mmCIF file with all atom_site columns, C-alpha atoms in Angstrom:
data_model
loop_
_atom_site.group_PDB
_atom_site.id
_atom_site.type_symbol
_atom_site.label_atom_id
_atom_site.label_alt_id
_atom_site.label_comp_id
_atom_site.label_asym_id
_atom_site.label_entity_id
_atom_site.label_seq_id
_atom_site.pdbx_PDB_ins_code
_atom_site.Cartn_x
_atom_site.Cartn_y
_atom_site.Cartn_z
_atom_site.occupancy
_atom_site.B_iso_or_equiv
_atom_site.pdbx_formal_charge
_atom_site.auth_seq_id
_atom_site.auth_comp_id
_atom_site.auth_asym_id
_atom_site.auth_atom_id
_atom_site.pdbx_PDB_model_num
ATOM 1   C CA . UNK A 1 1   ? 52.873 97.501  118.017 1.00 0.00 ? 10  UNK A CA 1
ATOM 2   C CA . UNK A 1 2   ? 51.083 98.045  121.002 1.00 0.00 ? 11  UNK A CA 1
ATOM 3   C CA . UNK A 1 3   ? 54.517 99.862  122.601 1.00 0.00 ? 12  UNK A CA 1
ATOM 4   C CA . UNK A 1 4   ? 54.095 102.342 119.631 1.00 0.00 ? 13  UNK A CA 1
ATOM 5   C CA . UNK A 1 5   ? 50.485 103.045 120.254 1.00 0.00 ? 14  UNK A CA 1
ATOM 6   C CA . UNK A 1 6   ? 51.535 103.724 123.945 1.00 0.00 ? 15  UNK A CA 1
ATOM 7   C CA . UNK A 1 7   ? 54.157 106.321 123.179 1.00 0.00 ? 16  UNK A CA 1
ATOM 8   C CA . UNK A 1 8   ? 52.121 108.113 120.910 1.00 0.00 ? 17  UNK A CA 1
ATOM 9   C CA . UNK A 1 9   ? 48.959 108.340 123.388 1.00 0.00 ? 18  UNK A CA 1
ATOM 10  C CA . UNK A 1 10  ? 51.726 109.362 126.485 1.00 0.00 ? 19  UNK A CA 1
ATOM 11  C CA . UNK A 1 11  ? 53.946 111.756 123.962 1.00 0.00 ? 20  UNK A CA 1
ATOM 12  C CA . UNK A 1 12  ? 50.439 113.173 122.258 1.00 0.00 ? 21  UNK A CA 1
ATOM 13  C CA . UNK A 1 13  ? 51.718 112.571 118.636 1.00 0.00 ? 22  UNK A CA 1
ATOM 14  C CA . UNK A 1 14  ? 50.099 114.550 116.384 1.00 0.00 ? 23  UNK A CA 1
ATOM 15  C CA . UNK A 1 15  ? 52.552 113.235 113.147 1.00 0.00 ? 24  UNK A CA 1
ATOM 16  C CA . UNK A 1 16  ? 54.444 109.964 112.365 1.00 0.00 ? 25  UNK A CA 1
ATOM 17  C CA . UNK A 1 17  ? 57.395 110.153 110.706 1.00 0.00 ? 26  UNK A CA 1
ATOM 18  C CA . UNK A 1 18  ? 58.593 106.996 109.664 1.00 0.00 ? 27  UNK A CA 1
ATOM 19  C CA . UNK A 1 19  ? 61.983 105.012 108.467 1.00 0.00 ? 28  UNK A CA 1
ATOM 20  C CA . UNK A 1 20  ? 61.421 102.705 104.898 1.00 0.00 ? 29  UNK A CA 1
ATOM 21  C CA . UNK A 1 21  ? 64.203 100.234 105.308 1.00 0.00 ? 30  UNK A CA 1
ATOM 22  C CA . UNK A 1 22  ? 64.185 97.744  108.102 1.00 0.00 ? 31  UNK A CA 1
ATOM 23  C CA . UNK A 1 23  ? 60.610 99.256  109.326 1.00 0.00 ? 32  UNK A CA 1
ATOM 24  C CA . UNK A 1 24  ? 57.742 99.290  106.521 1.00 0.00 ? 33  UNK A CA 1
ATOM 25  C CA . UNK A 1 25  ? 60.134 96.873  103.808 1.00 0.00 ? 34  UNK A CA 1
ATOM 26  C CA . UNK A 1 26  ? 63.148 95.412  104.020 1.00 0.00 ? 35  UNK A CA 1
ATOM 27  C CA . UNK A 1 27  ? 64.960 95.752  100.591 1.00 0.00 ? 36  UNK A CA 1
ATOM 28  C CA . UNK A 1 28  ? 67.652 92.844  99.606  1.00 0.00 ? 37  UNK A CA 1
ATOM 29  C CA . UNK A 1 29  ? 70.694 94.468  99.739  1.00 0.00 ? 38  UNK A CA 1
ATOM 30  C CA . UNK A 1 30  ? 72.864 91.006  99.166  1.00 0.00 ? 39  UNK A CA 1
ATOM 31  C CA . UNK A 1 31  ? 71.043 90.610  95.771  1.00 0.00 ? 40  UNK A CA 1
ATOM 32  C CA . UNK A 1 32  ? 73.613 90.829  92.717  1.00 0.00 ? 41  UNK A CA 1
ATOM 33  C CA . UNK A 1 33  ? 76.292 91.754  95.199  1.00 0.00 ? 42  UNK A CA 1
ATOM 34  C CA . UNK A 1 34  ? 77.065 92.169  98.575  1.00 0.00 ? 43  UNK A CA 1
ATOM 35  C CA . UNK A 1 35  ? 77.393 94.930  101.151 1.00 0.00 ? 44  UNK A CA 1
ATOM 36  C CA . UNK A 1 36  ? 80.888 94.550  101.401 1.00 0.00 ? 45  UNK A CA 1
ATOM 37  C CA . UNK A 1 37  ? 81.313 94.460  97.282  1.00 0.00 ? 46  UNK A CA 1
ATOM 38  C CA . UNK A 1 38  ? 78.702 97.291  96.932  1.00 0.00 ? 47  UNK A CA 1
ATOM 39  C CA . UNK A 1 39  ? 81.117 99.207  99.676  1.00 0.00 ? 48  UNK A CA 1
ATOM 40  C CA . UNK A 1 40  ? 84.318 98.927  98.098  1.00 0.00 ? 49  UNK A CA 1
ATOM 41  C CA . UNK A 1 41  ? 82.941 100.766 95.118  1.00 0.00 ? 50  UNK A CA 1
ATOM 42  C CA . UNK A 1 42  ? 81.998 103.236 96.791  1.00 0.00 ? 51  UNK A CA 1
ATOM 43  C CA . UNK A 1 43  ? 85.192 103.598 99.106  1.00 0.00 ? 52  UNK A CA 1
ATOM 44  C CA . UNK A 1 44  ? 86.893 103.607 95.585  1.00 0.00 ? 53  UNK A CA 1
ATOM 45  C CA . UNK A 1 45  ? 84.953 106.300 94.147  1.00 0.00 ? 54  UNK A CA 1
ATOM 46  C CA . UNK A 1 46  ? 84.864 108.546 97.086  1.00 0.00 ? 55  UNK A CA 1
ATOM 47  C CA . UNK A 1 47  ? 88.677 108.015 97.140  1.00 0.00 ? 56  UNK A CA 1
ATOM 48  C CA . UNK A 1 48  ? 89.292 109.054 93.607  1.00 0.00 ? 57  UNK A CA 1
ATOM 49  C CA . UNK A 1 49  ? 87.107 112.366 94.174  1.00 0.00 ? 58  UNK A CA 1
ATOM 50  C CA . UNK A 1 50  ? 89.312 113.215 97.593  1.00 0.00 ? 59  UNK A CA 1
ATOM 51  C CA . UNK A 1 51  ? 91.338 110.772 99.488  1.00 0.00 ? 60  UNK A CA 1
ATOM 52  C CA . UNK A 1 52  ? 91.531 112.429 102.679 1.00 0.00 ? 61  UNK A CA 1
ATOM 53  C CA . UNK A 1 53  ? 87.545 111.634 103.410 1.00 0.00 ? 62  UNK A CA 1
ATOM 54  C CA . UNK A 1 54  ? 88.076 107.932 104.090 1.00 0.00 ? 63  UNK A CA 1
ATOM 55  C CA . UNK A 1 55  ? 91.038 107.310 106.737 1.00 0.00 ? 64  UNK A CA 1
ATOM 56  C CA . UNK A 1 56  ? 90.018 103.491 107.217 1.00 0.00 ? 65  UNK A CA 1
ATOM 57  C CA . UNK A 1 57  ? 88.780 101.537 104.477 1.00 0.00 ? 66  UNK A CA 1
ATOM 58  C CA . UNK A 1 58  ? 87.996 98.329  106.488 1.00 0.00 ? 67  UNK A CA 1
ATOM 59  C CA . UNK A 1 59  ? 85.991 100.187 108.912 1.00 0.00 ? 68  UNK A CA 1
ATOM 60  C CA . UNK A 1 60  ? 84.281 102.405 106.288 1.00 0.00 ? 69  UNK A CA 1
ATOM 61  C CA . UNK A 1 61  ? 83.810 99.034  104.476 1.00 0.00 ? 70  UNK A CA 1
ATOM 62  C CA . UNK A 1 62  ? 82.762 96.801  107.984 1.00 0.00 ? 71  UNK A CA 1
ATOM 63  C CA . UNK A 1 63  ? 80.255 99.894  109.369 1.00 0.00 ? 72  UNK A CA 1
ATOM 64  C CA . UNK A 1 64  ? 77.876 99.293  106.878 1.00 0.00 ? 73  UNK A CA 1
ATOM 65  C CA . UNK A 1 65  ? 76.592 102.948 106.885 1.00 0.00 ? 74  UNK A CA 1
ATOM 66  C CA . UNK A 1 66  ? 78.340 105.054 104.553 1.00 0.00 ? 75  UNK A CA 1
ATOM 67  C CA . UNK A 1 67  ? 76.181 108.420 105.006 1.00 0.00 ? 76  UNK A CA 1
ATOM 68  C CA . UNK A 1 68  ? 79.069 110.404 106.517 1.00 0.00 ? 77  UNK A CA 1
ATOM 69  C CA . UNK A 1 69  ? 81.476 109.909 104.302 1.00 0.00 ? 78  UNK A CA 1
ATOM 70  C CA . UNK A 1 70  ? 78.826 110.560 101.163 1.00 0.00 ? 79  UNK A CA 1
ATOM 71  C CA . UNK A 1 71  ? 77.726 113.972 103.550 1.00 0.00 ? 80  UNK A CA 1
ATOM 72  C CA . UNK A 1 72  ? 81.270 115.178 103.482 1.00 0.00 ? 81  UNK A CA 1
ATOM 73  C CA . UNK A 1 73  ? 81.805 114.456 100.073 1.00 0.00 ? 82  UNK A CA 1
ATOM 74  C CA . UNK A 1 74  ? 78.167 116.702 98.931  1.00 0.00 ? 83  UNK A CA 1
ATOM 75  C CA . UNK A 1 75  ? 80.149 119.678 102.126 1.00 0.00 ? 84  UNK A CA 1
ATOM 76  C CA . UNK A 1 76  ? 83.338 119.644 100.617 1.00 0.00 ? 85  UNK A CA 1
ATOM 77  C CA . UNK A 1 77  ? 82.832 119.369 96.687  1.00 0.00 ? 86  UNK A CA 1
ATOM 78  C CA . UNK A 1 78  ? 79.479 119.952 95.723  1.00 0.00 ? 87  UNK A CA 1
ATOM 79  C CA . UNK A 1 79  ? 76.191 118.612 94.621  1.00 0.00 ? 88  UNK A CA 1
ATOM 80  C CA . UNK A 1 80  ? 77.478 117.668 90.963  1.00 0.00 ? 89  UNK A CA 1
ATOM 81  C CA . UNK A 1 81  ? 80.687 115.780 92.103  1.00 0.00 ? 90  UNK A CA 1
ATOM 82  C CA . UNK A 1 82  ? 78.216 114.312 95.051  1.00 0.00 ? 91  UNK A CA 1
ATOM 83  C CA . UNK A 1 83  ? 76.104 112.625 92.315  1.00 0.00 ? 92  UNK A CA 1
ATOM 84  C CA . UNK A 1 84  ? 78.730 110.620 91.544  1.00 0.00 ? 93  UNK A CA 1
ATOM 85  C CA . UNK A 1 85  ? 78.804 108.864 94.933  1.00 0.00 ? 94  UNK A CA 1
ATOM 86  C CA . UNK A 1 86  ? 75.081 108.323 94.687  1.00 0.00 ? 95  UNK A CA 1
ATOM 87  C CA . UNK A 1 87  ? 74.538 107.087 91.554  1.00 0.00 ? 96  UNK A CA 1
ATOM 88  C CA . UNK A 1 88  ? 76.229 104.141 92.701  1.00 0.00 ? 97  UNK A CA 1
ATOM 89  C CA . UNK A 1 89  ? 73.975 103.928 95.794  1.00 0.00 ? 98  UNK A CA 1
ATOM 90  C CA . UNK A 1 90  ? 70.932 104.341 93.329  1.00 0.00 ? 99  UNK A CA 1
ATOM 91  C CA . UNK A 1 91  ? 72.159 101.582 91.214  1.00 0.00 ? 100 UNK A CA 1
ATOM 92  C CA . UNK A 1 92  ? 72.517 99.411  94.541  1.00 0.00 ? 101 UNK A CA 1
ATOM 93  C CA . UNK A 1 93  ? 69.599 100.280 95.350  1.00 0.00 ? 102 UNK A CA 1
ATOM 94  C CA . UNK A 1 94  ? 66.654 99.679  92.213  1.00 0.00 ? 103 UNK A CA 1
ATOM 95  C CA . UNK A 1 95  ? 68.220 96.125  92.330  1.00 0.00 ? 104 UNK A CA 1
ATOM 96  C CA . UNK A 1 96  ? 67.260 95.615  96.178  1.00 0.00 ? 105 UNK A CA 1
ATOM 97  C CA . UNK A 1 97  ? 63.938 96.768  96.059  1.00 0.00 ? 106 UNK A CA 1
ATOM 98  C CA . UNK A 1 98  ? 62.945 93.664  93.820  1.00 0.00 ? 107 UNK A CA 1
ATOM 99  C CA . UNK A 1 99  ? 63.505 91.511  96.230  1.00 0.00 ? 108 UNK A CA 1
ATOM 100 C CA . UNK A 1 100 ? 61.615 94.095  99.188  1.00 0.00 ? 109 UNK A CA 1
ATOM 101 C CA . UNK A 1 101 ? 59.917 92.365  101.825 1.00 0.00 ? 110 UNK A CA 1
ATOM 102 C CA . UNK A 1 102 ? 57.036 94.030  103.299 1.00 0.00 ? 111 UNK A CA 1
ATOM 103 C CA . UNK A 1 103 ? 56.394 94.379  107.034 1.00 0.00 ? 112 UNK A CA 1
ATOM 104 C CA . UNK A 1 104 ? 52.607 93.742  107.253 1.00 0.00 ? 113 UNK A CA 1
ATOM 105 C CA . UNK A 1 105 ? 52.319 94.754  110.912 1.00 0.00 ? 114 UNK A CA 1
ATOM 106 C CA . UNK A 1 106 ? 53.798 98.053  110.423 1.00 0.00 ? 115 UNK A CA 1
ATOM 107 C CA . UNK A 1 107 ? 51.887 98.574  106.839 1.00 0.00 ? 116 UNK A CA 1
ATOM 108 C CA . UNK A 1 108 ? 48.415 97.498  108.709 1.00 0.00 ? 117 UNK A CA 1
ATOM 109 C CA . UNK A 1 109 ? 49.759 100.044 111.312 1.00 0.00 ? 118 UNK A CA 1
ATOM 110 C CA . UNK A 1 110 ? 49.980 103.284 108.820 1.00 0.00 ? 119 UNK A CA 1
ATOM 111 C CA . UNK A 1 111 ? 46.999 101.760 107.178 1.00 0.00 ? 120 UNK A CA 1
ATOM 112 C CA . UNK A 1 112 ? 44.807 102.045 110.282 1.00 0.00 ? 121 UNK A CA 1
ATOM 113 C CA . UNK A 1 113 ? 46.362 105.360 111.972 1.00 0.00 ? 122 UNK A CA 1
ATOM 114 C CA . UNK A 1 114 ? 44.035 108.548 111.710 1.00 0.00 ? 123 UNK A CA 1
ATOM 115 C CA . UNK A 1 115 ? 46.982 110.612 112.425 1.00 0.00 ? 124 UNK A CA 1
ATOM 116 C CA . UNK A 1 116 ? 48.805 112.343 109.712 1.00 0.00 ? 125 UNK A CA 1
ATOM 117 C CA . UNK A 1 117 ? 51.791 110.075 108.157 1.00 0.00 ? 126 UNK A CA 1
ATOM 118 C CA . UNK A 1 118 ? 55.419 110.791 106.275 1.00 0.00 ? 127 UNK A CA 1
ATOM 119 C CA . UNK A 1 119 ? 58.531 109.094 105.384 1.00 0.00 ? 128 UNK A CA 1
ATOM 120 C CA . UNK A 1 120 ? 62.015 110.372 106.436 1.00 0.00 ? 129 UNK A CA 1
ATOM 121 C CA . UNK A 1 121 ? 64.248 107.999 104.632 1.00 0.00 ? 130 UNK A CA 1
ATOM 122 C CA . UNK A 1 122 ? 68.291 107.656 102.629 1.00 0.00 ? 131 UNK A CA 1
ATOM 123 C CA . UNK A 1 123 ? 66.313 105.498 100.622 1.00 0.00 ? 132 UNK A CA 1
ATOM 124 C CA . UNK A 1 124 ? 64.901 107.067 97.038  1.00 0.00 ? 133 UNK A CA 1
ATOM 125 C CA . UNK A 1 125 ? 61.403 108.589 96.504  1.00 0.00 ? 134 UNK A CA 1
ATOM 126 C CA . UNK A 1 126 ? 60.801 106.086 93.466  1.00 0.00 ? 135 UNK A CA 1
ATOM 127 C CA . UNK A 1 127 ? 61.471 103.044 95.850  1.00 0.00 ? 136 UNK A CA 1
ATOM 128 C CA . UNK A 1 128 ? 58.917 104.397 98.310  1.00 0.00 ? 137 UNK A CA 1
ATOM 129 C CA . UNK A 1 129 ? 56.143 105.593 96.291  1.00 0.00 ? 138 UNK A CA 1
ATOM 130 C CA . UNK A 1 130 ? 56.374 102.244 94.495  1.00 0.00 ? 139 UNK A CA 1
ATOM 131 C CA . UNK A 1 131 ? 56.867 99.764  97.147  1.00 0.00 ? 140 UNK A CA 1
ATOM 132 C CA . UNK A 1 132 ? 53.860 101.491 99.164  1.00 0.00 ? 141 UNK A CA 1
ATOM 133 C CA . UNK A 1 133 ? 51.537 101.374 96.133  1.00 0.00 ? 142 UNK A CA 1
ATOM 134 C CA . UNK A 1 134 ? 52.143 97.470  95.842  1.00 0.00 ? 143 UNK A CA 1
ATOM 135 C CA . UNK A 1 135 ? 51.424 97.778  100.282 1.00 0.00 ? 144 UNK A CA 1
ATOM 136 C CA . UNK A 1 136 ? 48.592 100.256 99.074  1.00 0.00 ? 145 UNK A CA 1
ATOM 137 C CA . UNK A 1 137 ? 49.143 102.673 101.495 1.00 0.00 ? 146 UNK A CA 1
ATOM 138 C CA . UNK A 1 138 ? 50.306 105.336 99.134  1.00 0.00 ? 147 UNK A CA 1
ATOM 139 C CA . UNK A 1 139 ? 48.018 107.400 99.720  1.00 0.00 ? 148 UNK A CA 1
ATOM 140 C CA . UNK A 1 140 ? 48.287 107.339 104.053 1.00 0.00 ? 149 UNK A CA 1
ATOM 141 C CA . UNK A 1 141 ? 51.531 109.030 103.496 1.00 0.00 ? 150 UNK A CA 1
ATOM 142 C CA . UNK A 1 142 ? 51.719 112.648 103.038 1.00 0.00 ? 151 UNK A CA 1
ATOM 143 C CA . UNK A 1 143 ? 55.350 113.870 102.647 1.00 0.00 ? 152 UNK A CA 1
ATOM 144 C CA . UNK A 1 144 ? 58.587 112.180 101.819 1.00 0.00 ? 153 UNK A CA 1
ATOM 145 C CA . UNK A 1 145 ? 61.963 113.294 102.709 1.00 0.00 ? 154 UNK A CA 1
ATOM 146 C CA . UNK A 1 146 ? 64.260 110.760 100.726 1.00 0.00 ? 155 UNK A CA 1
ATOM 147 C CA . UNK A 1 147 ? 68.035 110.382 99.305  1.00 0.00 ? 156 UNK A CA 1
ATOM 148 C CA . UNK A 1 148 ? 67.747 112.384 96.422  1.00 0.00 ? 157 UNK A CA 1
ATOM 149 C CA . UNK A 1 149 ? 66.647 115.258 97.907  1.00 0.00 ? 158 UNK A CA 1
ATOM 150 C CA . UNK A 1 150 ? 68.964 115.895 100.178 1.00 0.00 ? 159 UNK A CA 1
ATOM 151 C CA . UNK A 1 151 ? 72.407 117.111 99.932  1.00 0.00 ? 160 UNK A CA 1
ATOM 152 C CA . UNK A 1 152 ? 72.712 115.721 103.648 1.00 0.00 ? 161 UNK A CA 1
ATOM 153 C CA . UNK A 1 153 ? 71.444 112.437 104.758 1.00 0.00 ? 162 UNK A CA 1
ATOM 154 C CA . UNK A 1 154 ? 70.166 111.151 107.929 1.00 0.00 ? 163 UNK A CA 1
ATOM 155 C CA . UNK A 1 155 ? 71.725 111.449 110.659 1.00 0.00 ? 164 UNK A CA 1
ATOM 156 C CA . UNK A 1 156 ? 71.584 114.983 109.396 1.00 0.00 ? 165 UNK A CA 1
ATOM 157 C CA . UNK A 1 157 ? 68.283 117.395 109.515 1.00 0.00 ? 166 UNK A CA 1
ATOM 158 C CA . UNK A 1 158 ? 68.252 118.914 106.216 1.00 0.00 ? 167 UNK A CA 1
ATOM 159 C CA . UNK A 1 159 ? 65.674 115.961 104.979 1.00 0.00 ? 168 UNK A CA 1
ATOM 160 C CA . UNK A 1 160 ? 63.554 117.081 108.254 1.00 0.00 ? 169 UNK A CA 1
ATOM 161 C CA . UNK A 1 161 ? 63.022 120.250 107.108 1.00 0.00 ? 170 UNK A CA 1
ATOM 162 C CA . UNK A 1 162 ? 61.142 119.323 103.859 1.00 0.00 ? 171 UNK A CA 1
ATOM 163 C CA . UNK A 1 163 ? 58.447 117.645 106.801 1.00 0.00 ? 172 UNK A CA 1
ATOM 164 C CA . UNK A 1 164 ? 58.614 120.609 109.290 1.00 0.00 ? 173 UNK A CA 1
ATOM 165 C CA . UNK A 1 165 ? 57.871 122.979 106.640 1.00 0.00 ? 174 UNK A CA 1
ATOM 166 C CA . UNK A 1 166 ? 54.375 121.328 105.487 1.00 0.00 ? 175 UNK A CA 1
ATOM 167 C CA . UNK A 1 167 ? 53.044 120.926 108.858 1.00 0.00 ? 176 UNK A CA 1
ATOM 168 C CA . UNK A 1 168 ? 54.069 123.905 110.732 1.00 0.00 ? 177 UNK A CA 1
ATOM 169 C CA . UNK A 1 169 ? 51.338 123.849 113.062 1.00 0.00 ? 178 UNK A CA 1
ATOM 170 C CA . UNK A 1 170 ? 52.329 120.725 114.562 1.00 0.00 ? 179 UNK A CA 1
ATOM 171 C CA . UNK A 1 171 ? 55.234 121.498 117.379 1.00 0.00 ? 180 UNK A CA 1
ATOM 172 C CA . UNK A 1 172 ? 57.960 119.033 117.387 1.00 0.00 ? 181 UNK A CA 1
ATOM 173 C CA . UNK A 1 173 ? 56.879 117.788 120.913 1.00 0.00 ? 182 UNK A CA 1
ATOM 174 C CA . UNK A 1 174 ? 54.441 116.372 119.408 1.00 0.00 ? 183 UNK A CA 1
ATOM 175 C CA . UNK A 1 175 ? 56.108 114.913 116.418 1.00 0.00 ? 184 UNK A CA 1
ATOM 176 C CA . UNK A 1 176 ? 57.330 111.144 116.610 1.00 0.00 ? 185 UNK A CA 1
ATOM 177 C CA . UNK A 1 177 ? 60.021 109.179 114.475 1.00 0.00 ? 186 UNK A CA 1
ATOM 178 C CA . UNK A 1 178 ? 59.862 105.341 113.953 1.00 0.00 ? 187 UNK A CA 1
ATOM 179 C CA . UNK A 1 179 ? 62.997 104.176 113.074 1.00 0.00 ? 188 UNK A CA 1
ATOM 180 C CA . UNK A 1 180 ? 65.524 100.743 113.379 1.00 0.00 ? 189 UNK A CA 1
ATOM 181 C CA . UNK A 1 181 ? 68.888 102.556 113.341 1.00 0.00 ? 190 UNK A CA 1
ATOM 182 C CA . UNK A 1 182 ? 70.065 103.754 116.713 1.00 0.00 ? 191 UNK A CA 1
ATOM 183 C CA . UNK A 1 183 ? 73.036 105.816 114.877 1.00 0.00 ? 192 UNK A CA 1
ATOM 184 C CA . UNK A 1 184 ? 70.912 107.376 111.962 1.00 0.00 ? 193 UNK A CA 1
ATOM 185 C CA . UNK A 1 185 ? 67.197 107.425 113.055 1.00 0.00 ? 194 UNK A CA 1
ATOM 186 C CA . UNK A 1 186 ? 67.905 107.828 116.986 1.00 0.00 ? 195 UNK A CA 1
ATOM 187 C CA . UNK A 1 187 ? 70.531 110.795 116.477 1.00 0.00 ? 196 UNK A CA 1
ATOM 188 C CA . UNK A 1 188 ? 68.370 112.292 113.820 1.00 0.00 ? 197 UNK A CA 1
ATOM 189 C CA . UNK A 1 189 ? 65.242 112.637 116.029 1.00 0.00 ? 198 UNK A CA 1
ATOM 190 C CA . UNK A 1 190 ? 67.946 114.382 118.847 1.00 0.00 ? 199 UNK A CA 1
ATOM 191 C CA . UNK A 1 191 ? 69.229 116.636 115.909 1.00 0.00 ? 200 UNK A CA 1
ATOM 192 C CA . UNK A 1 192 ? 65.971 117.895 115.612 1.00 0.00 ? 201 UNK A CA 1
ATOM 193 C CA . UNK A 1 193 ? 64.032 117.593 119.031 1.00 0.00 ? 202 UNK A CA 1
ATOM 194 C CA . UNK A 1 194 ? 61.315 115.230 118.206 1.00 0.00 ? 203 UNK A CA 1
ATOM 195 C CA . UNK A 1 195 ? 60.803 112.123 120.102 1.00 0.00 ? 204 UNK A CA 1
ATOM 196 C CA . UNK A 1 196 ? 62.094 108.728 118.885 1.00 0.00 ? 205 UNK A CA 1
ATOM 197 C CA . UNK A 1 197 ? 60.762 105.067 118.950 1.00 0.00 ? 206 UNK A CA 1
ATOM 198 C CA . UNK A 1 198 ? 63.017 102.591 118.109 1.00 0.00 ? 207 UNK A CA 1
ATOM 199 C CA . UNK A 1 199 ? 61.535 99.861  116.158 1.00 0.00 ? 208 UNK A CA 1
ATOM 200 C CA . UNK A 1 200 ? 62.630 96.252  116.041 1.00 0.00 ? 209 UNK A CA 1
ATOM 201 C CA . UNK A 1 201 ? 61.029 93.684  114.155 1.00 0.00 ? 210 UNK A CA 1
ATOM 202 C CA . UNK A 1 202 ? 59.996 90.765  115.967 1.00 0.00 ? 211 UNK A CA 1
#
C-alpha cells in the first residue's frame, strides 16, 4: 500500500473513493452457479425485453462485465423494465457475499486513513454496509454510490454524482479512485476527471 500512500501525498487527495469487489472483499461469484450460468440468464432476460441490445451472446457471456448492456436496457426502456435485469444480478449477488473474503490490508488501510472515505461500487448498498460492519469500518465510510441507485452503472458517472454532491468543497483534482477494473473503475475516474489508482492484490 505504500504506492497508494505515495499518490495521494503527490496528487494531494483530499477524498478516497473506493471500489468493494476485488479491492476491500472479494465476493464468491462461482458459489451456487457460475459466471457463465449466472450470464446466460441474464443474456436471456435482456433478450426477451429487446433483442437488438445483445449482438453476441458468447462475447456478452465470455466478457464477464455485463454493465453496458444492463445501462442500455435502464436508456432505452426504463427504470421498471430495468429492474428486471437487476433483480437477477441482486439474486447473484446476496449468495456471493456469504462466501466474501476480506482484504485486510486495504480494510487496515481505510481503518487508519484520516482523510474522508466513500464507496463507488455496481455492487448493492446492503452488501457494503454489511460486509464493512463484520470489517468494522462502517463507520470510516461516509457515502456510498452503489447498484441500486443508479439507473447507470460504472463505467458511467451518474453514481459519482451522489459523492460530488456531499463534498462539494473538495475539487476533483484532489479526489482519488481505488479501483481493480481497468474498463469500469479506470474509465470511470476519466469520465469524471478525478485521478485513478489501480489496485491489484498481491
Amino acid at each position: 500500500m505504500n504506492n497508494l500512500k505515495s499518490t495521494i501525498e503527490t496528487n494531494s487527495i483530499k477524498l478516497l473513493i473506493w471500489d468493494f469487489d476485488g479491492v476491500i472483499f472479494d465476493l464468491d461469484w462461482n458459489y451456487q452457479s457460475t459466471p457463465a450460468e449466472f450470464l446466460t440468464l441474464l443474456y436471456e432476460e435482456i433478450n426477451r425485453i429487446d433483442n437488438s441490445i445483445i449482438k453476441d451472446k458468447d462475447e456478452f457471456i465470455a466478457r464477464l462485465f455485463p454493465y453496458p448492456e444492463m445501462n442500455e436496457v435502464g436508456i432505452k426502456h426504463g427504470k421498471e423494465v430495468q429492474a428486471r435485469v437487476k433483480s437477477l444480478y441482486e439474486a447473484k449477488e446476496s449468495a456471493a457475499l456469504h462466501r466474501a473474503v476480506p482484504n485486510q490490508q486495504v480494510i487496515d488501510f481505510i481503518r487508519v486513513s484520516e482523510l474522508p472515505q466513500s464507496i463507488w461500487s455496481n455492487n448493492l448498498s446492503s452488501t457494503i454496509r454489511q460486509l464493512l460492519r463484520e470489517a468494522g469500518i462502517d463507520e470510516k465510510i461516509d457515502q456510498i454510490a452503489s447498484f441500486e441507485k443508479v439507473l447507470l452503472s460504472k463505467p458511467h458517472i451518474e453514481g459519482f454524482k451522489i459523492i460530488k454532491d456531499a463534498y462539494p468543497e473538495i475539487d476533483l483534482k484532489n479526489m482519488l479512485l481505488v479501483g481493480d477494473s481497468l474498463r469500469s473503475d479506470k474509465v470511470a475516474a476519466e469520465n469524471t476527471g478525478i485521478n485513478f489508482y489501480y489496485y491489484k492484490k498481491q
